[in-house]
Amino acid sequence: AQSVTQPDIHITVSEGASLELRCNYSYGATPYLFWYVQSPGQGLQLLLKYFSGDTLVQGIKGFEAEFKRSQSSFNLRKPSVHWGDAAEYFCAVGAAGNMLTFGGGTRLMVKP
Amino acid sequence: DTGVSQNPRHKITKRGQNVTFRCDPISEHNRLYWYRQTLGQGPEFLTYFQNEAQLEKSRLLSDRFSAERPKGSFSTLEIQRTEQGDSAMYLCASSLEWGASGAHNEQFFGPGTRLTVL
């Protein structure tokens, strides 16, 4: 069965600082990996996705993620965080065309 | 296209009552998914449709839950005899079929329906 672990429940960073959110997955085949962001009262918005090819993927809002098969990881990064980035971030793994399995989420707080 | 819409946005009900939620997907999307998200957790898969066919159901979907997509467009999720443990955010998502138009299966989510069972 597929599973996703996000080890950090809460992270606080200062505005302008860099950010890395961790994601580890378990999946028997080639994974399809996603990062979503959820702001209060909002639905989930896709930040980026990995299906194949280049292991460093670029997303919206200046985010990027790197797929490392040997570590079963898909960490999300941003070089400089803005206060508007405060939200909950979810990593997910999906089988082709089917359901997504989400991690428990990481709540990001940004200090001014 | 305005994206995936869900109604109502909030529902408060008493234990034992039945509730029904509606999801309108992005018009050209033939796949529709339901997820449940409890406080402090990530979304959990409930079921999904391809057109009007319900192709997969999670073990989370007890007999009190039923989902339909009668014409392959909008979908409804009904919960009968609600329990306090049903309190959650119910999320709907839609996508193209895998590989359609050269696209991969990116799911677009609606804003959710928050259910509170008293």
Short mmCIF file of C-alpha atoms in Angstrom, two decimals:
data_model
loop_
_atom_site.label_atom_id
_atom_site.label_comp_id
_atom_site.label_asym_id
_atom_site.label_seq_id
_atom_site.Cartn_x
_atom_site.Cartn_y
_atom_site.Cartn_z
CA ALA A 1 0.00 0.00 0.00
CA GLN A 2 1.18 3.50 -0.71
CA SER A 3 1.83 5.96 2.10
CA VAL A 4 3.24 9.44 2.63
CA THR A 5 4.98 10.83 5.70
CA GLN A 6 5.53 14.49 6.40
CA PRO A 7 7.74 14.47 9.49
CA ASP A 8 7.25 18.13 10.40
CA ILE A 9 3.78 19.05 11.64
CA HIS A 10 4.63 22.72 12.14
CA ILE A 11 7.45 24.87 10.77
CA THR A 12 8.09 28.53 11.47
CA VAL A 13 10.45 30.56 9.30
CA SER A 14 11.26 34.23 9.08
CA GLU A 15 10.14 36.17 6.05
CA GLY A 16 12.90 36.12 3.45
CA ALA A 17 14.45 32.94 4.79
CA SER A 18 14.68 29.74 2.79
CA LEU A 19 12.27 26.87 3.29
CA GLU A 20 12.41 23.11 2.95
CA LEU A 21 9.44 20.88 3.72
CA ARG A 22 10.12 17.18 3.94
CA CYS A 23 8.14 14.39 2.34
CA ASN A 24 8.85 10.67 2.33
CA TYR A 25 6.76 8.20 0.42
CA SER A 26 6.28 4.47 0.15
CA TYR A 27 5.11 3.10 -3.16
CA GLY A 28 5.81 -0.10 -5.00
CA ALA A 29 6.27 1.28 -8.48
CA THR A 30 7.29 4.55 -10.07
CA PRO A 31 5.48 7.16 -8.00
CA TYR A 32 3.57 10.14 -9.25
CA LEU A 33 4.23 12.86 -6.68
CA PHE A 34 2.47 16.11 -5.90
CA TRP A 35 2.63 19.04 -3.55
CA TYR A 36 -0.57 20.91 -2.72
CA VAL A 37 -1.13 24.02 -0.61
CA GLN A 38 -4.25 24.74 1.42
CA SER A 39 -5.05 28.15 2.87
CA PRO A 40 -7.74 28.54 5.55
CA GLY A 41 -11.19 28.14 4.05
CA GLN A 42 -9.75 27.28 0.65
CA GLY A 43 -9.48 24.12 -1.36
CA LEU A 44 -6.23 22.46 -2.29
CA GLN A 45 -4.11 24.15 -4.93
CA LEU A 46 -1.50 22.22 -6.87
CA LEU A 47 1.99 23.66 -6.49
CA LEU A 48 3.91 21.15 -8.59
CA LYS A 49 4.01 17.56 -9.74
CA TYR A 50 6.53 14.92 -10.72
CA PHE A 51 5.80 12.12 -13.16
CA SER A 52 9.12 11.35 -14.83
CA GLY A 53 12.21 12.94 -16.29
CA ASP A 54 14.14 15.72 -14.61
CA THR A 55 14.12 15.08 -10.88
CA LEU A 56 14.06 18.80 -10.04
CA VAL A 57 10.65 20.21 -10.83
CA GLN A 58 9.57 23.80 -10.80
CA GLY A 59 6.16 24.89 -9.66
CA ILE A 60 4.08 27.97 -9.11
CA LYS A 61 4.81 30.75 -6.62
CA GLY A 62 8.57 30.12 -6.78
CA PHE A 63 8.44 26.60 -5.31
CA GLU A 64 10.53 23.67 -6.48
CA ALA A 65 10.85 20.06 -5.40
CA GLU A 66 13.44 17.37 -5.90
CA PHE A 67 12.64 13.70 -6.37
CA LYS A 68 15.24 11.38 -4.83
CA ARG A 69 14.42 7.76 -5.53
CA SER A 70 17.22 6.41 -3.32
CA GLN A 71 15.81 8.29 -0.33
CA SER A 72 12.13 7.90 -1.26
CA SER A 73 11.82 11.64 -0.79
CA PHE A 74 10.19 14.56 -2.57
CA ASN A 75 11.10 17.65 -0.55
CA LEU A 76 9.63 21.04 -1.31
CA ARG A 77 11.85 24.12 -1.30
CA LYS A 78 11.60 27.86 -1.71
CA PRO A 79 14.63 30.17 -1.59
CA SER A 80 12.85 33.12 0.03
CA VAL A 81 9.58 32.83 1.90
CA HIS A 82 6.91 35.53 1.82
CA TRP A 83 4.30 36.10 4.52
CA GLY A 84 1.66 35.09 2.00
CA ASP A 85 3.15 31.58 1.92
CA ALA A 86 1.77 30.81 5.39
CA ALA A 87 -0.57 27.87 4.84
CA GLU A 88 -0.75 24.10 5.15
CA TYR A 89 1.24 22.05 2.68
CA PHE A 90 0.43 18.51 1.66
CA CYS A 91 2.57 15.99 -0.18
CA ALA A 92 0.72 13.27 -2.07
CA VAL A 93 1.50 10.15 -4.06
CA GLY A 94 -0.77 8.80 -6.74
CA ALA A 95 -1.13 5.77 -8.94
CA ALA A 96 -1.73 6.42 -12.60
CA GLY A 97 -5.17 7.92 -12.93
CA ASN A 98 -6.36 6.89 -9.53
CA MET A 99 -6.64 8.15 -6.01
CA LEU A 100 -4.12 10.31 -4.21
CA THR A 101 -2.68 9.34 -0.85
CA PHE A 102 -1.81 12.41 1.20
CA GLY A 103 0.58 12.99 4.04
CA GLY A 104 -0.62 14.55 7.27
CA GLY A 105 0.47 18.02 6.20
CA THR A 106 2.94 20.63 7.43
CA ARG A 107 1.64 23.93 8.73
CA LEU A 108 3.94 26.78 7.77
CA MET A 109 4.03 29.96 9.81
CA VAL A 110 6.00 32.99 8.62
CA LYS A 111 7.46 35.48 11.10
CA PRO A 112 7.76 39.09 10.00
CA ASP B 1 -14.50 27.67 -16.46
CA THR B 2 -14.83 28.56 -12.80
CA GLY B 3 -13.31 25.34 -11.48
CA VAL B 4 -14.78 22.70 -9.19
CA SER B 5 -17.72 23.90 -7.12
CA GLN B 6 -19.29 22.32 -4.06
CA ASN B 7 -22.55 23.00 -2.26
CA PRO B 8 -23.30 23.68 0.44
CA ARG B 9 -20.06 25.10 1.84
CA HIS B 10 -21.18 24.43 5.39
CA LYS B 11 -23.72 22.01 6.85
CA ILE B 12 -24.71 21.63 10.48
CA THR B 13 -26.94 18.70 11.30
CA LYS B 14 -28.09 16.67 14.25
CA ARG B 15 -26.94 13.13 14.82
CA GLY B 16 -29.14 10.66 12.99
CA GLN B 17 -30.16 13.00 10.18
CA ASN B 18 -29.33 12.42 6.51
CA VAL B 19 -27.27 14.93 4.54
CA THR B 20 -26.44 15.29 0.85
CA PHE B 21 -23.61 17.22 -0.74
CA ARG B 22 -23.18 18.19 -4.36
CA CYS B 23 -20.06 18.56 -6.49
CA ASP B 24 -19.90 20.14 -9.94
CA PRO B 25 -16.61 19.26 -11.63
CA ILE B 26 -14.75 21.12 -14.36
CA SER B 27 -16.92 20.54 -17.40
CA GLU B 28 -14.53 18.55 -19.59
CA HIS B 29 -13.28 16.33 -16.76
CA ASN B 30 -14.60 12.80 -16.84
CA ARG B 31 -13.07 11.71 -13.52
CA LEU B 32 -14.50 12.83 -10.20
CA TYR B 33 -13.12 12.05 -6.74
CA TRP B 34 -14.41 12.41 -3.18
CA TYR B 35 -12.08 12.82 -0.20
CA ARG B 36 -12.65 13.41 3.50
CA GLN B 37 -10.41 15.63 5.61
CA THR B 38 -10.62 15.72 9.39
CA LEU B 39 -9.06 18.47 11.46
CA GLY B 40 -5.27 18.38 11.41
CA GLN B 41 -5.10 15.56 8.89
CA GLY B 42 -4.52 15.20 5.19
CA PRO B 43 -7.39 14.31 2.87
CA GLU B 44 -8.35 10.63 2.69
CA PHE B 45 -9.74 9.04 -0.45
CA LEU B 46 -13.36 7.90 -0.36
CA THR B 47 -14.38 7.04 -3.92
CA TYR B 48 -14.04 8.00 -7.57
CA PHE B 49 -16.03 7.95 -10.78
CA GLN B 50 -15.11 7.77 -14.41
CA ASN B 51 -18.07 9.28 -16.19
CA GLU B 52 -21.09 7.72 -14.42
CA ALA B 53 -19.30 4.56 -13.30
CA GLN B 54 -18.09 4.32 -9.71
CA LEU B 55 -14.75 2.55 -10.12
CA GLU B 56 -13.30 2.39 -6.64
CA LYS B 57 -14.49 2.76 -3.06
CA SER B 58 -12.37 3.06 0.05
CA ARG B 59 -13.02 0.97 3.13
CA LEU B 60 -13.71 4.33 4.80
CA LEU B 61 -16.93 4.48 2.81
CA SER B 62 -19.29 2.67 5.16
CA ASP B 63 -22.77 1.46 4.21
CA ARG B 64 -24.18 4.77 5.42
CA PHE B 65 -22.36 6.59 2.63
CA SER B 66 -23.47 6.56 -0.97
CA ALA B 67 -22.18 8.50 -3.94
CA GLU B 68 -23.69 8.91 -7.37
CA ARG B 69 -22.85 10.57 -10.64
CA PRO B 70 -25.97 9.81 -12.64
CA LYS B 71 -25.19 11.56 -15.92
CA GLY B 72 -21.45 11.71 -15.69
CA SER B 73 -21.50 15.37 -14.77
CA PHE B 74 -22.24 16.46 -11.20
CA SER B 75 -22.00 14.08 -8.27
CA THR B 76 -23.76 13.75 -4.94
CA LEU B 77 -22.50 12.26 -1.70
CA GLU B 78 -25.16 11.23 0.81
CA ILE B 79 -24.56 10.28 4.42
CA GLN B 80 -27.42 8.52 6.15
CA ARG B 81 -27.94 8.47 9.93
CA THR B 82 -25.06 10.85 10.54
CA GLU B 83 -22.75 10.29 13.49
CA GLN B 84 -20.51 12.76 15.27
CA GLY B 85 -17.50 10.98 13.75
CA ASP B 86 -18.70 12.05 10.31
CA SER B 87 -17.83 15.67 11.13
CA ALA B 88 -15.18 16.62 8.59
CA MET B 89 -14.47 18.56 5.42
CA TYR B 90 -15.66 16.68 2.35
CA LEU B 91 -13.57 17.53 -0.71
CA CYS B 92 -14.38 16.90 -4.33
CA ALA B 93 -11.81 16.85 -7.12
CA SER B 94 -11.96 16.29 -10.85
CA SER B 95 -9.48 15.42 -13.57
CA LEU B 96 -9.12 14.31 -17.13
CA GLU B 97 -8.77 10.62 -17.76
CA TRP B 98 -5.18 9.51 -17.55
CA GLY B 99 -3.36 10.22 -20.77
CA ALA B 100 -6.24 12.16 -22.33
CA SER B 101 -5.02 14.92 -24.63
CA GLY B 102 -1.47 14.08 -23.66
CA ALA B 103 -2.16 15.29 -20.15
CA HIS B 104 -1.34 13.60 -16.92
CA ASN B 105 -3.87 13.09 -14.21
CA GLU B 106 -3.82 16.36 -12.30
CA GLN B 107 -6.69 16.62 -9.83
CA PHE B 108 -8.34 19.99 -9.29
CA PHE B 109 -10.04 20.42 -5.93
CA GLY B 110 -13.16 22.28 -4.92
CA PRO B 111 -13.43 24.40 -1.76
CA GLY B 112 -15.05 21.58 0.21
CA THR B 113 -18.19 21.15 2.30
CA ARG B 114 -17.64 21.37 6.04
CA LEU B 115 -20.01 19.06 7.92
CA THR B 116 -20.65 19.44 11.63
CA VAL B 117 -22.75 16.76 13.33
CA LEU B 118 -24.13 17.81 16.72
#
